[in-house]
């Protein structure tokens, strides 16, 4: 059978002598045609090249064999009925805070559509041609999936980054919605403010961008806010009856302001969280899992960073996660003791955050964990960070600095644990040459001069939590749990060494 397929390929690339009625078209099977489609998709260097080859083969088969042409087109359509557009490589979360170091020519970044390489500049015209040529009706689409791809939810308060990415997403969504599907295609939703949020229905996954809380608070009408209870009751109606299984949320801890007007060009500003609005969101949507992407984000101006007009209306209390010398600290407030909040699993990706980073927040180790644990009452908490080990400096020192900071942060605030253990996952990149014995020697035995208990065993329930919600990065791993003099486990730590 392979020789028949090769015969077609040679004829197509040569003089195309085989015509309709030739016995070879009777012997070629539908499966062979499907295999040819798969071969084109898997071996193309760009989406444009793939589309060109698909059109050549379709036109070749169209005038020679109607059954084979139908099988060919049907296979192409089935492949692109569901599409996923994402980055070719994971985006570095830390870049969202480093505006001066970020390559702002985002068209240079390679993206994939169903695994086929393209870029942000050509994806729209090529996808448009594909949908038209093969009359594809898209049923569902993931555009930079927010649960996997940080690129899908860029900083909403940084116009320099926000505009091209949000524009790209909107253009792709418009194109998909015009694909003449019988039903409205399902597109993974990223919400920037409450007025854009769905008012009814059940969502297995939903994502809200940074500044969602603040933009919502800024946009509210405070002309009738004398009765605070009534105001919040009316606000509850804006959330509708929507329920969410898994809510991904970007929450800034620090806004890194880059401005020519500032003496030092860069300034850190605390992000103010409208407490009552945050709490209401959790009570209304009732997520079973809150995937919190804690992030320090770049801002183009001081005005963008310090928009707290709602703070003057005496409706929402302010709370912060990060101490900043520019402002007085707001007292941390617990989101509440309701069962819908406490039973929600809190999964925190703090890779792009300065809160749990000893390099940026070493002096505030005693308050970082305290405020976090006070604000979030969830019984199950998993915090994860990915740290690239730097060449040219001691690996042992880098690892020990990270481990010491976590233990000090958590043990300093034992009274805030309320019998909860914080699950922490540290993934060290560039660790091919690091021996696990070196990591074991870095595990702290004391905190503030007091001996603490450690064990290198983990319960199966803890392992399952890391398996389900931890990083998917492969590597050697080590479990360590730390407990106090009352035998209460305060930290369950998983360390991953990745090449």
Tab-separated table of C-alpha atoms in Angstrom:
chain	number	residue	atom	x	y	z
A	1	UNK	CA	0.000	0.000	0.000
A	2	UNK	CA	2.882	2.372	0.712
A	3	UNK	CA	3.994	2.205	-2.902
A	4	UNK	CA	0.561	3.469	-3.995
A	5	UNK	CA	0.847	6.484	-1.703
A	6	UNK	CA	4.364	7.122	-2.990
A	7	UNK	CA	3.044	6.847	-6.539
A	8	UNK	CA	0.550	9.635	-5.844
A	9	UNK	CA	3.229	11.828	-4.294
A	10	UNK	CA	5.548	11.360	-7.270
A	11	UNK	CA	2.707	12.102	-9.702
A	12	UNK	CA	1.668	15.259	-7.814
A	13	UNK	CA	5.228	16.556	-7.651
A	14	UNK	CA	5.929	15.540	-11.264
A	15	UNK	CA	3.803	15.776	-14.417
A	16	UNK	CA	0.459	14.759	-12.806
A	17	UNK	CA	-0.285	12.120	-15.474
A	18	UNK	CA	-2.621	10.049	-13.305
A	19	UNK	CA	-6.175	11.154	-14.046
A	20	UNK	CA	-9.718	10.344	-12.923
A	21	UNK	CA	-10.607	6.715	-13.553
A	22	UNK	CA	-7.098	5.391	-12.995
A	23	UNK	CA	-7.194	2.159	-10.986
A	24	UNK	CA	-4.728	3.522	-8.435
A	25	UNK	CA	-7.422	5.802	-6.987
A	26	UNK	CA	-9.611	2.768	-6.325
A	27	UNK	CA	-6.844	1.028	-4.389
A	28	UNK	CA	-5.868	3.966	-2.126
A	29	UNK	CA	-7.711	3.661	1.211
A	30	UNK	CA	-9.337	6.362	3.327
A	31	UNK	CA	-6.873	5.589	6.112
A	32	UNK	CA	-3.948	6.276	3.798
A	33	UNK	CA	-5.438	9.669	2.968
A	34	UNK	CA	-5.829	10.417	6.694
A	35	UNK	CA	-2.206	9.409	7.214
A	36	UNK	CA	-1.167	11.825	4.466
A	37	UNK	CA	-2.987	14.693	6.203
A	38	UNK	CA	-1.263	13.787	9.462
A	39	UNK	CA	2.094	13.654	7.678
A	40	UNK	CA	1.610	17.175	6.261
A	41	UNK	CA	0.532	18.569	9.639
A	42	UNK	CA	3.403	17.005	11.563
A	43	UNK	CA	6.197	17.888	9.160
A	44	UNK	CA	5.436	21.488	8.248
A	45	UNK	CA	7.835	24.168	9.478
A	46	UNK	CA	5.131	26.881	9.483
A	47	UNK	CA	1.344	27.055	9.393
A	48	UNK	CA	1.581	28.846	6.029
A	49	UNK	CA	3.619	26.001	4.530
A	50	UNK	CA	1.206	23.402	5.929
A	51	UNK	CA	-1.795	25.228	4.482
A	52	UNK	CA	-0.109	25.523	1.063
A	53	UNK	CA	0.537	21.750	0.942
A	54	UNK	CA	-2.999	20.932	2.099
A	55	UNK	CA	-4.453	23.089	-0.697
A	56	UNK	CA	-2.170	21.482	-3.324
A	57	UNK	CA	-3.235	17.984	-2.275
A	58	UNK	CA	-6.911	18.942	-2.097
A	59	UNK	CA	-6.831	20.440	-5.599
A	60	UNK	CA	-4.985	17.382	-6.901
A	61	UNK	CA	-7.530	14.929	-5.486
A	62	UNK	CA	-10.583	17.055	-6.351
A	63	UNK	CA	-10.385	16.350	-10.099
A	64	UNK	CA	-9.250	12.736	-9.733
A	65	UNK	CA	-11.272	11.051	-6.985
A	66	UNK	CA	-14.313	12.475	-5.252
A	67	UNK	CA	-14.280	9.866	-2.399
A	68	UNK	CA	-10.593	10.490	-1.648
A	69	UNK	CA	-11.045	14.250	-1.856
A	70	UNK	CA	-13.980	14.061	0.590
A	71	UNK	CA	-11.911	11.909	2.968
A	72	UNK	CA	-9.017	14.381	2.716
A	73	UNK	CA	-11.144	17.471	3.386
A	74	UNK	CA	-13.085	15.731	6.154
A	75	UNK	CA	-9.845	14.874	7.948
A	76	UNK	CA	-8.531	18.453	7.680
A	77	UNK	CA	-11.818	19.825	9.014
A	78	UNK	CA	-11.873	17.384	11.949
A	79	UNK	CA	-8.336	18.432	12.955
A	80	UNK	CA	-9.192	22.141	13.070
A	81	UNK	CA	-12.724	21.928	14.517
A	82	UNK	CA	-10.989	22.321	17.869
A	83	UNK	CA	-7.994	24.630	17.963
A	84	UNK	CA	-5.430	25.520	20.588
A	85	UNK	CA	-3.198	28.563	20.171
A	86	UNK	CA	-0.328	28.794	22.618
A	87	UNK	CA	3.318	29.708	23.001
A	88	UNK	CA	5.958	27.367	21.631
A	89	UNK	CA	7.831	27.731	24.929
A	90	UNK	CA	6.500	28.652	28.386
A	91	UNK	CA	6.654	32.371	29.057
A	92	UNK	CA	8.884	33.519	31.909
A	93	UNK	CA	6.521	34.973	34.549
A	94	UNK	CA	9.298	37.200	35.896
A	95	UNK	CA	9.330	39.209	32.661
A	96	UNK	CA	5.978	40.792	33.477
A	97	UNK	CA	7.724	42.913	36.122
A	98	UNK	CA	10.772	43.821	34.039
A	99	UNK	CA	9.420	46.222	31.453
A	100	UNK	CA	12.863	47.456	30.414
A	101	UNK	CA	14.155	43.926	29.818
A	102	UNK	CA	11.067	42.590	28.055
A	103	UNK	CA	11.319	42.222	24.297
A	104	UNK	CA	8.317	44.381	23.416
A	105	UNK	CA	8.323	43.293	19.766
A	106	UNK	CA	5.866	40.532	20.572
A	107	UNK	CA	5.599	39.553	16.899
A	108	UNK	CA	8.956	37.824	17.235
A	109	UNK	CA	7.557	35.330	19.730
A	110	UNK	CA	6.776	31.971	18.151
A	111	UNK	CA	3.346	30.503	18.829
A	112	UNK	CA	1.728	27.198	17.914
A	113	UNK	CA	-1.706	26.475	16.514
A	114	UNK	CA	-2.547	22.823	17.162
A	115	UNK	CA	1.183	22.251	17.505
A	116	UNK	CA	2.044	23.857	14.128
A	117	UNK	CA	4.534	26.774	14.310
A	118	UNK	CA	3.423	30.297	13.385
A	119	UNK	CA	3.793	33.754	14.943
A	120	UNK	CA	1.598	36.564	16.203
A	121	UNK	CA	2.022	38.478	12.939
A	122	UNK	CA	0.866	35.756	10.516
A	123	UNK	CA	-1.526	33.656	12.597
A	124	UNK	CA	-4.655	35.704	11.793
A	125	UNK	CA	-4.364	35.901	7.943
A	126	UNK	CA	-3.272	32.246	7.748
A	127	UNK	CA	-6.046	31.021	10.028
A	128	UNK	CA	-8.542	33.117	8.063
A	129	UNK	CA	-7.440	31.463	4.808
A	130	UNK	CA	-7.578	27.992	6.381
A	131	UNK	CA	-11.160	28.484	7.613
A	132	UNK	CA	-12.230	29.789	4.206
A	133	UNK	CA	-10.456	27.197	2.017
A	134	UNK	CA	-11.725	24.158	3.947
A	135	UNK	CA	-14.966	25.662	5.328
A	136	UNK	CA	-13.960	24.757	8.872
A	137	UNK	CA	-16.594	25.326	11.557
A	138	UNK	CA	-14.795	25.701	14.883
A	139	UNK	CA	-16.630	24.259	17.894
A	140	UNK	CA	-14.130	25.155	20.612
A	141	UNK	CA	-10.919	27.120	20.919
A	142	UNK	CA	-8.235	27.804	23.474
A	143	UNK	CA	-6.397	31.050	22.831
A	144	UNK	CA	-3.290	31.087	25.048
A	145	UNK	CA	-4.854	28.724	27.644
A	146	UNK	CA	-4.715	30.629	30.920
A	147	UNK	CA	-4.188	27.545	33.073
A	148	UNK	CA	-1.021	26.650	31.140
A	149	UNK	CA	0.127	29.814	29.433
A	150	UNK	CA	0.961	33.051	31.260
A	151	UNK	CA	0.996	34.794	27.874
A	152	UNK	CA	-2.802	34.514	27.855
A	153	UNK	CA	-3.248	36.935	30.740
A	154	UNK	CA	-0.694	39.744	30.477
A	155	UNK	CA	-0.630	42.691	32.901
A	156	UNK	CA	-3.852	44.613	32.365
A	157	UNK	CA	-2.445	47.843	33.802
A	158	UNK	CA	0.573	48.066	31.505
A	159	UNK	CA	-0.520	49.522	28.175
A	160	UNK	CA	2.824	48.767	26.538
A	161	UNK	CA	2.244	45.009	26.999
A	162	UNK	CA	-1.534	44.880	27.226
A	163	UNK	CA	-2.505	46.386	23.888
A	164	UNK	CA	-0.867	44.028	21.338
A	165	UNK	CA	-1.728	40.826	23.220
A	166	UNK	CA	-5.337	41.697	24.009
A	167	UNK	CA	-5.801	42.985	20.463
A	168	UNK	CA	-4.446	39.718	19.059
A	169	UNK	CA	-6.741	37.672	21.245
A	170	UNK	CA	-9.808	39.731	20.308
A	171	UNK	CA	-9.036	39.465	16.598
A	172	UNK	CA	-8.624	35.674	16.834
A	173	UNK	CA	-11.888	35.395	18.790
A	174	UNK	CA	-13.751	37.477	16.173
A	175	UNK	CA	-12.386	35.245	13.425
A	176	UNK	CA	-13.442	32.085	15.251
A	177	UNK	CA	-16.925	33.414	15.971
A	178	UNK	CA	-17.378	34.151	12.251
A	179	UNK	CA	-16.546	30.566	11.246
A	180	UNK	CA	-20.279	29.871	10.723
A	181	UNK	CA	-20.498	27.104	13.306
A	182	UNK	CA	-24.059	25.952	13.999
A	183	UNK	CA	-23.591	26.700	17.690
A	184	UNK	CA	-21.587	29.530	19.160
A	185	UNK	CA	-18.011	28.208	19.552
A	186	UNK	CA	-16.691	27.793	23.096
A	187	UNK	CA	-13.636	29.991	23.699
A	188	UNK	CA	-11.717	29.952	26.980
A	189	UNK	CA	-12.771	33.142	28.739
A	190	UNK	CA	-10.512	35.729	30.358
A	191	UNK	CA	-12.489	38.429	32.155
A	192	UNK	CA	-11.017	41.899	32.747
A	193	UNK	CA	-13.895	43.431	34.745
A	194	UNK	CA	-17.216	42.361	36.249
A	195	UNK	CA	-19.337	43.933	33.517
A	196	UNK	CA	-17.752	41.476	31.053
A	197	UNK	CA	-18.317	38.436	33.275
A	198	UNK	CA	-21.028	35.869	32.454
A	199	UNK	CA	-24.169	36.345	34.570
A	200	UNK	CA	-25.384	32.757	34.518
A	201	UNK	CA	-24.277	29.223	33.832
A	202	UNK	CA	-21.708	26.769	35.139
A	203	UNK	CA	-18.088	27.071	34.009
A	204	UNK	CA	-15.525	24.329	34.523
A	205	UNK	CA	-12.802	26.969	34.010
A	206	UNK	CA	-12.834	30.747	34.100
A	207	UNK	CA	-9.992	33.271	34.364
A	208	UNK	CA	-9.830	36.862	35.512
A	209	UNK	CA	-6.974	39.171	34.618
A	210	UNK	CA	-4.992	41.420	36.931
A	211	UNK	CA	-6.763	44.603	38.037
A	212	UNK	CA	-10.140	42.798	37.754
A	213	UNK	CA	-11.008	43.768	41.319
A	214	UNK	CA	-9.730	47.305	40.998
A	215	UNK	CA	-11.262	47.948	37.552
A	216	UNK	CA	-14.592	46.653	38.851
A	217	UNK	CA	-14.380	48.858	41.945
A	218	UNK	CA	-13.365	51.876	39.829
A	219	UNK	CA	-16.306	51.425	37.454
A	220	UNK	CA	-19.055	51.189	40.085
A	221	UNK	CA	-21.601	53.961	40.607
A	222	UNK	CA	-21.195	55.253	44.163
A	223	UNK	CA	-23.898	57.933	43.933
A	224	UNK	CA	-26.230	55.829	46.138
A	225	UNK	CA	-23.878	54.275	48.656
A	226	UNK	CA	-25.264	55.698	51.919
A	227	UNK	CA	-26.539	52.239	52.876
A	228	UNK	CA	-23.472	50.017	52.607
A	229	UNK	CA	-25.418	46.756	53.084
A	230	UNK	CA	-27.878	47.610	50.334
A	231	UNK	CA	-25.008	48.665	48.051
A	232	UNK	CA	-23.299	45.273	48.514
A	233	UNK	CA	-26.612	43.433	47.980
A	234	UNK	CA	-27.022	45.239	44.651
A	235	UNK	CA	-23.412	44.431	43.811
A	236	UNK	CA	-24.110	40.752	44.445
A	237	UNK	CA	-26.738	40.868	41.683
A	238	UNK	CA	-24.019	41.903	39.199
A	239	UNK	CA	-22.313	38.540	39.762
A	240	UNK	CA	-25.531	36.800	38.703
A	241	UNK	CA	-25.974	33.069	39.257
A	242	UNK	CA	-22.686	32.037	37.650
A	243	UNK	CA	-20.821	29.164	39.320
A	244	UNK	CA	-17.209	28.185	38.627
A	245	UNK	CA	-15.394	24.917	39.264
A	246	UNK	CA	-11.841	26.222	38.741
A	247	UNK	CA	-11.106	29.948	38.855
A	248	UNK	CA	-7.730	31.219	37.652
A	249	UNK	CA	-6.997	34.672	39.000
A	250	UNK	CA	-4.053	37.000	38.540
A	251	UNK	CA	-3.500	39.024	41.697
A	252	UNK	CA	-0.657	41.564	41.790
A	253	UNK	CA	1.287	41.950	45.020
A	254	UNK	CA	3.580	44.750	43.846
A	255	UNK	CA	3.294	47.100	40.899
A	256	UNK	CA	6.699	48.009	39.482
A	257	UNK	CA	6.392	51.532	38.070
A	258	UNK	CA	8.659	52.581	35.216
A	259	UNK	CA	8.413	56.329	34.614
A	260	UNK	CA	10.662	59.085	33.269
A	261	UNK	CA	9.144	61.350	35.931
A	262	UNK	CA	10.594	59.313	38.803
A	263	UNK	CA	14.029	60.165	40.180
A	264	UNK	CA	15.195	56.539	40.159
A	265	UNK	CA	13.082	55.555	37.113
A	266	UNK	CA	11.620	52.558	38.980
A	267	UNK	CA	9.388	52.463	42.056
A	268	UNK	CA	7.590	49.663	43.889
A	269	UNK	CA	3.960	50.347	44.822
A	270	UNK	CA	1.720	48.084	46.886
A	271	UNK	CA	-1.347	46.737	45.121
A	272	UNK	CA	-4.486	47.579	47.092
A	273	UNK	CA	-7.117	44.844	47.164
A	274	UNK	CA	-10.782	45.882	47.617
A	275	UNK	CA	-11.484	43.358	50.360
A	276	UNK	CA	-15.303	43.183	50.287
A	277	UNK	CA	-15.343	42.805	46.496
A	278	UNK	CA	-12.813	39.965	46.631
A	279	UNK	CA	-14.848	38.203	49.309
A	280	UNK	CA	-18.120	38.682	47.405
A	281	UNK	CA	-16.593	37.192	44.256
A	282	UNK	CA	-15.677	33.993	46.118
A	283	UNK	CA	-19.067	33.736	47.829
A	284	UNK	CA	-21.006	34.281	44.584
A	285	UNK	CA	-18.994	32.168	42.165
A	286	UNK	CA	-18.111	29.517	44.793
A	287	UNK	CA	-15.010	28.101	43.065
A	288	UNK	CA	-13.899	24.674	44.251
A	289	UNK	CA	-10.325	25.494	43.198
A	290	UNK	CA	-8.805	28.987	43.161
A	291	UNK	CA	-5.640	29.044	41.052
A	292	UNK	CA	-4.059	32.277	42.182
A	293	UNK	CA	-1.283	33.571	39.958
A	294	UNK	CA	0.480	35.913	42.346
A	295	UNK	CA	2.444	38.355	40.270
A	296	UNK	CA	4.533	41.521	40.481
A	297	UNK	CA	3.602	43.547	37.411
A	298	UNK	CA	5.108	46.383	35.420
A	299	UNK	CA	3.305	49.721	35.042
A	300	UNK	CA	3.900	52.451	32.464
A	301	UNK	CA	3.102	55.313	34.838
A	302	UNK	CA	2.605	56.157	38.479
A	303	UNK	CA	-1.053	57.049	37.766
A	304	UNK	CA	-1.743	53.529	36.489
A	305	UNK	CA	-0.190	52.042	39.607
A	306	UNK	CA	-1.962	54.134	42.216
A	307	UNK	CA	-5.578	54.238	41.006
A	308	UNK	CA	-7.517	53.893	44.247
A	309	UNK	CA	-10.446	56.264	43.708
A	310	UNK	CA	-12.811	53.662	45.162
A	311	UNK	CA	-10.855	53.812	48.407
A	312	UNK	CA	-12.364	57.220	49.168
A	313	UNK	CA	-15.981	56.029	48.979
A	314	UNK	CA	-15.989	54.296	52.365
A	315	UNK	CA	-17.430	51.105	50.859
A	316	UNK	CA	-14.497	48.768	50.336
A	317	UNK	CA	-11.743	48.157	52.883
A	318	UNK	CA	-8.196	48.039	51.507
A	319	UNK	CA	-5.801	45.235	52.196
A	320	UNK	CA	-2.345	44.467	50.788
A	321	UNK	CA	-0.075	41.457	50.506
A	322	UNK	CA	3.219	43.306	50.321
A	323	UNK	CA	4.696	45.974	52.568
A	324	UNK	CA	5.814	49.025	50.625
A	325	UNK	CA	7.558	52.062	52.143
A	326	UNK	CA	5.554	54.416	49.918
A	327	UNK	CA	2.272	53.653	51.724
A	328	UNK	CA	1.249	52.798	55.260
A	329	UNK	CA	0.512	49.107	55.614
A	330	UNK	CA	-3.154	48.157	55.497
A	331	UNK	CA	-4.128	45.704	58.189
A	332	UNK	CA	-4.628	42.237	56.638
A	333	UNK	CA	-8.255	41.081	56.801
A	334	UNK	CA	-9.472	37.478	56.554
A	335	UNK	CA	-11.721	36.741	53.580
A	336	UNK	CA	-14.149	34.970	55.896
A	337	UNK	CA	-14.971	31.735	57.673
A	338	UNK	CA	-17.794	30.585	55.377
A	339	UNK	CA	-17.521	26.969	54.298
A	340	UNK	CA	-17.618	27.879	50.574
A	341	UNK	CA	-14.405	29.865	51.069
A	342	UNK	CA	-12.594	27.584	53.521
A	343	UNK	CA	-13.133	24.358	51.567
A	344	UNK	CA	-11.892	25.942	48.307
A	345	UNK	CA	-8.423	24.650	47.411
A	346	UNK	CA	-5.968	27.551	47.046
A	347	UNK	CA	-3.233	26.850	44.467
A	348	UNK	CA	-0.743	29.705	44.239
A	349	UNK	CA	1.843	30.116	41.499
A	350	UNK	CA	4.236	32.676	42.974
A	351	UNK	CA	6.972	32.345	40.333
A	352	UNK	CA	6.450	35.901	39.113
A	353	UNK	CA	5.896	37.375	42.579
A	354	UNK	CA	8.280	39.239	44.849
A	355	UNK	CA	6.304	38.312	47.975
A	356	UNK	CA	7.988	34.938	48.574
A	357	UNK	CA	11.245	35.907	46.875
A	358	UNK	CA	14.162	36.319	49.326
A	359	UNK	CA	16.098	38.380	46.784
A	360	UNK	CA	13.447	41.136	46.778
A	361	UNK	CA	11.667	40.639	50.099
A	362	UNK	CA	14.254	39.293	52.531
A	363	UNK	CA	13.640	42.011	55.130
A	364	UNK	CA	9.888	41.330	55.277
A	365	UNK	CA	9.993	37.569	55.822
A	366	UNK	CA	8.142	38.012	59.130
A	367	UNK	CA	5.152	39.760	57.503
A	368	UNK	CA	4.951	38.055	54.078
A	369	UNK	CA	3.600	34.772	55.396
A	370	UNK	CA	1.544	36.444	58.122
A	371	UNK	CA	-0.519	38.611	55.816
A	372	UNK	CA	-0.960	35.839	53.295
A	373	UNK	CA	-2.198	33.367	55.906
A	374	UNK	CA	-4.489	35.956	57.512
A	375	UNK	CA	-6.153	36.951	54.232
A	376	UNK	CA	-6.632	33.413	52.882
A	377	UNK	CA	-8.450	31.056	55.294
A	378	UNK	CA	-8.480	28.057	52.917
A	379	UNK	CA	-7.722	24.730	54.585
A	380	UNK	CA	-5.729	23.481	51.599
A	381	UNK	CA	-2.952	25.766	50.372
A	382	UNK	CA	-0.274	24.923	47.815
A	383	UNK	CA	2.307	27.563	46.890
A	384	UNK	CA	4.714	26.846	44.051
A	385	UNK	CA	7.696	28.696	42.636
A	386	UNK	CA	10.071	27.979	39.752
A	387	UNK	CA	13.593	29.313	40.319
A	388	UNK	CA	16.343	29.248	37.661
A	389	UNK	CA	19.690	28.588	39.321
A	390	UNK	CA	22.236	31.194	38.240
A	391	UNK	CA	25.594	30.211	36.863
A	392	UNK	CA	28.673	31.796	38.348
A	393	UNK	CA	27.429	31.753	41.945
A	394	UNK	CA	27.244	29.023	44.559
A	395	UNK	CA	24.346	26.642	43.902
A	396	UNK	CA	24.332	25.585	47.551
A	397	UNK	CA	23.992	29.229	48.680
A	398	UNK	CA	21.110	29.850	46.253
A	399	UNK	CA	19.174	26.765	47.352
A	400	UNK	CA	19.793	27.406	51.060
A	401	UNK	CA	18.607	31.023	50.709
A	402	UNK	CA	15.286	29.856	49.240
A	403	UNK	CA	14.719	27.111	51.829
A	404	UNK	CA	15.631	29.349	54.789
A	405	UNK	CA	13.249	32.041	53.601
A	406	UNK	CA	10.286	29.667	53.288
A	407	UNK	CA	10.837	28.127	56.721
A	408	UNK	CA	11.377	31.497	58.423
A	409	UNK	CA	8.326	33.019	56.726
A	410	UNK	CA	6.024	30.182	57.742
A	411	UNK	CA	7.371	29.523	61.249
A	412	UNK	CA	7.296	33.214	62.170
A	413	UNK	CA	3.525	33.087	61.790
A	414	UNK	CA	2.627	29.785	63.394
A	415	UNK	CA	-0.323	31.373	65.223
A	416	UNK	CA	-1.968	32.163	61.884
A	417	UNK	CA	-1.926	28.560	60.621
A	418	UNK	CA	-5.110	27.474	62.448
A	419	UNK	CA	-3.951	23.838	62.203
A	420	UNK	CA	-3.229	24.212	58.495
A	421	UNK	CA	-0.069	22.986	56.816
A	422	UNK	CA	1.246	25.080	53.948
A	423	UNK	CA	2.279	22.912	51.016
A	424	UNK	CA	5.213	24.472	49.189
A	425	UNK	CA	6.792	23.335	45.941
A	426	UNK	CA	10.155	24.662	44.775
A	427	UNK	CA	11.335	23.764	41.277
A	428	UNK	CA	14.987	24.574	40.609
A	429	UNK	CA	15.865	24.845	36.909
A	430	UNK	CA	19.363	24.320	35.459
A	431	UNK	CA	19.978	21.742	38.223
A	432	UNK	CA	21.400	18.904	36.117
A	433	UNK	CA	24.697	18.859	38.003
A	434	UNK	CA	23.179	19.352	41.485
A	435	UNK	CA	23.289	16.292	43.737
A	436	UNK	CA	20.321	15.616	46.016
A	437	UNK	CA	22.760	15.108	48.904
A	438	UNK	CA	23.701	18.797	48.553
A	439	UNK	CA	20.020	19.771	48.783
A	440	UNK	CA	19.583	17.687	51.959
A	441	UNK	CA	22.461	19.588	53.564
A	442	UNK	CA	20.669	22.870	52.748
A	443	UNK	CA	17.494	21.881	54.627
A	444	UNK	CA	17.296	24.175	57.707
A	445	UNK	CA	17.333	22.540	61.145
A	446	UNK	CA	16.653	25.673	63.178
A	447	UNK	CA	14.539	28.823	63.004
A	448	UNK	CA	15.642	31.914	64.927
A	449	UNK	CA	18.033	29.768	66.932
A	450	UNK	CA	15.335	27.258	67.915
A	451	UNK	CA	15.532	23.659	66.749
A	452	UNK	CA	12.667	22.564	64.507
A	453	UNK	CA	11.499	19.090	63.579
A	454	UNK	CA	12.033	17.733	60.083
A	455	UNK	CA	11.090	14.522	58.302
A	456	UNK	CA	11.789	13.306	54.783
A	457	UNK	CA	8.516	11.394	54.535
A	458	UNK	CA	5.242	12.623	53.026
A	459	UNK	CA	1.728	11.271	53.459
A	460	UNK	CA	0.005	9.923	50.361
A	461	UNK	CA	-2.644	12.644	50.541
A	462	UNK	CA	0.106	15.278	50.360
A	463	UNK	CA	1.781	13.522	47.444
A	464	UNK	CA	-1.559	13.373	45.619
A	465	UNK	CA	-2.039	17.129	46.090
A	466	UNK	CA	1.380	17.856	44.553
A	467	UNK	CA	0.662	15.370	41.774
A	468	UNK	CA	-2.653	17.028	40.870
A	469	UNK	CA	-1.784	20.717	41.257
A	470	UNK	CA	2.013	20.939	41.317
A	471	UNK	CA	4.318	21.828	38.445
A	472	UNK	CA	4.410	19.330	35.593
A	473	UNK	CA	8.179	19.807	35.259
A	474	UNK	CA	10.004	16.489	35.354
A	475	UNK	CA	13.001	15.994	37.615
A	476	UNK	CA	14.384	14.399	40.751
A	477	UNK	CA	12.404	15.296	43.844
A	478	UNK	CA	12.656	15.351	47.624
A	479	UNK	CA	9.851	15.675	50.184
A	480	UNK	CA	10.521	17.431	53.507
A	481	UNK	CA	8.029	18.341	56.199
A	482	UNK	CA	8.752	20.738	59.054
A	483	UNK	CA	6.958	20.707	62.392
A	484	UNK	CA	7.052	22.796	65.572
A	485	UNK	CA	7.535	21.843	69.239
A	486	UNK	CA	3.804	21.051	69.456
A	487	UNK	CA	4.291	18.443	66.706
A	488	UNK	CA	2.149	20.492	64.322
A	489	UNK	CA	3.305	20.240	60.716
A	490	UNK	CA	3.621	23.779	59.387
A	491	UNK	CA	5.228	23.167	55.997
A	492	UNK	CA	5.110	20.228	53.579
A	493	UNK	CA	7.833	20.977	51.052
A	494	UNK	CA	8.553	19.328	47.721
A	495	UNK	CA	11.857	20.185	46.065
A	496	UNK	CA	12.287	19.412	42.355
A	497	UNK	CA	15.640	19.480	40.561
A	498	UNK	CA	15.051	19.943	36.851
A	499	UNK	CA	17.580	19.849	34.017
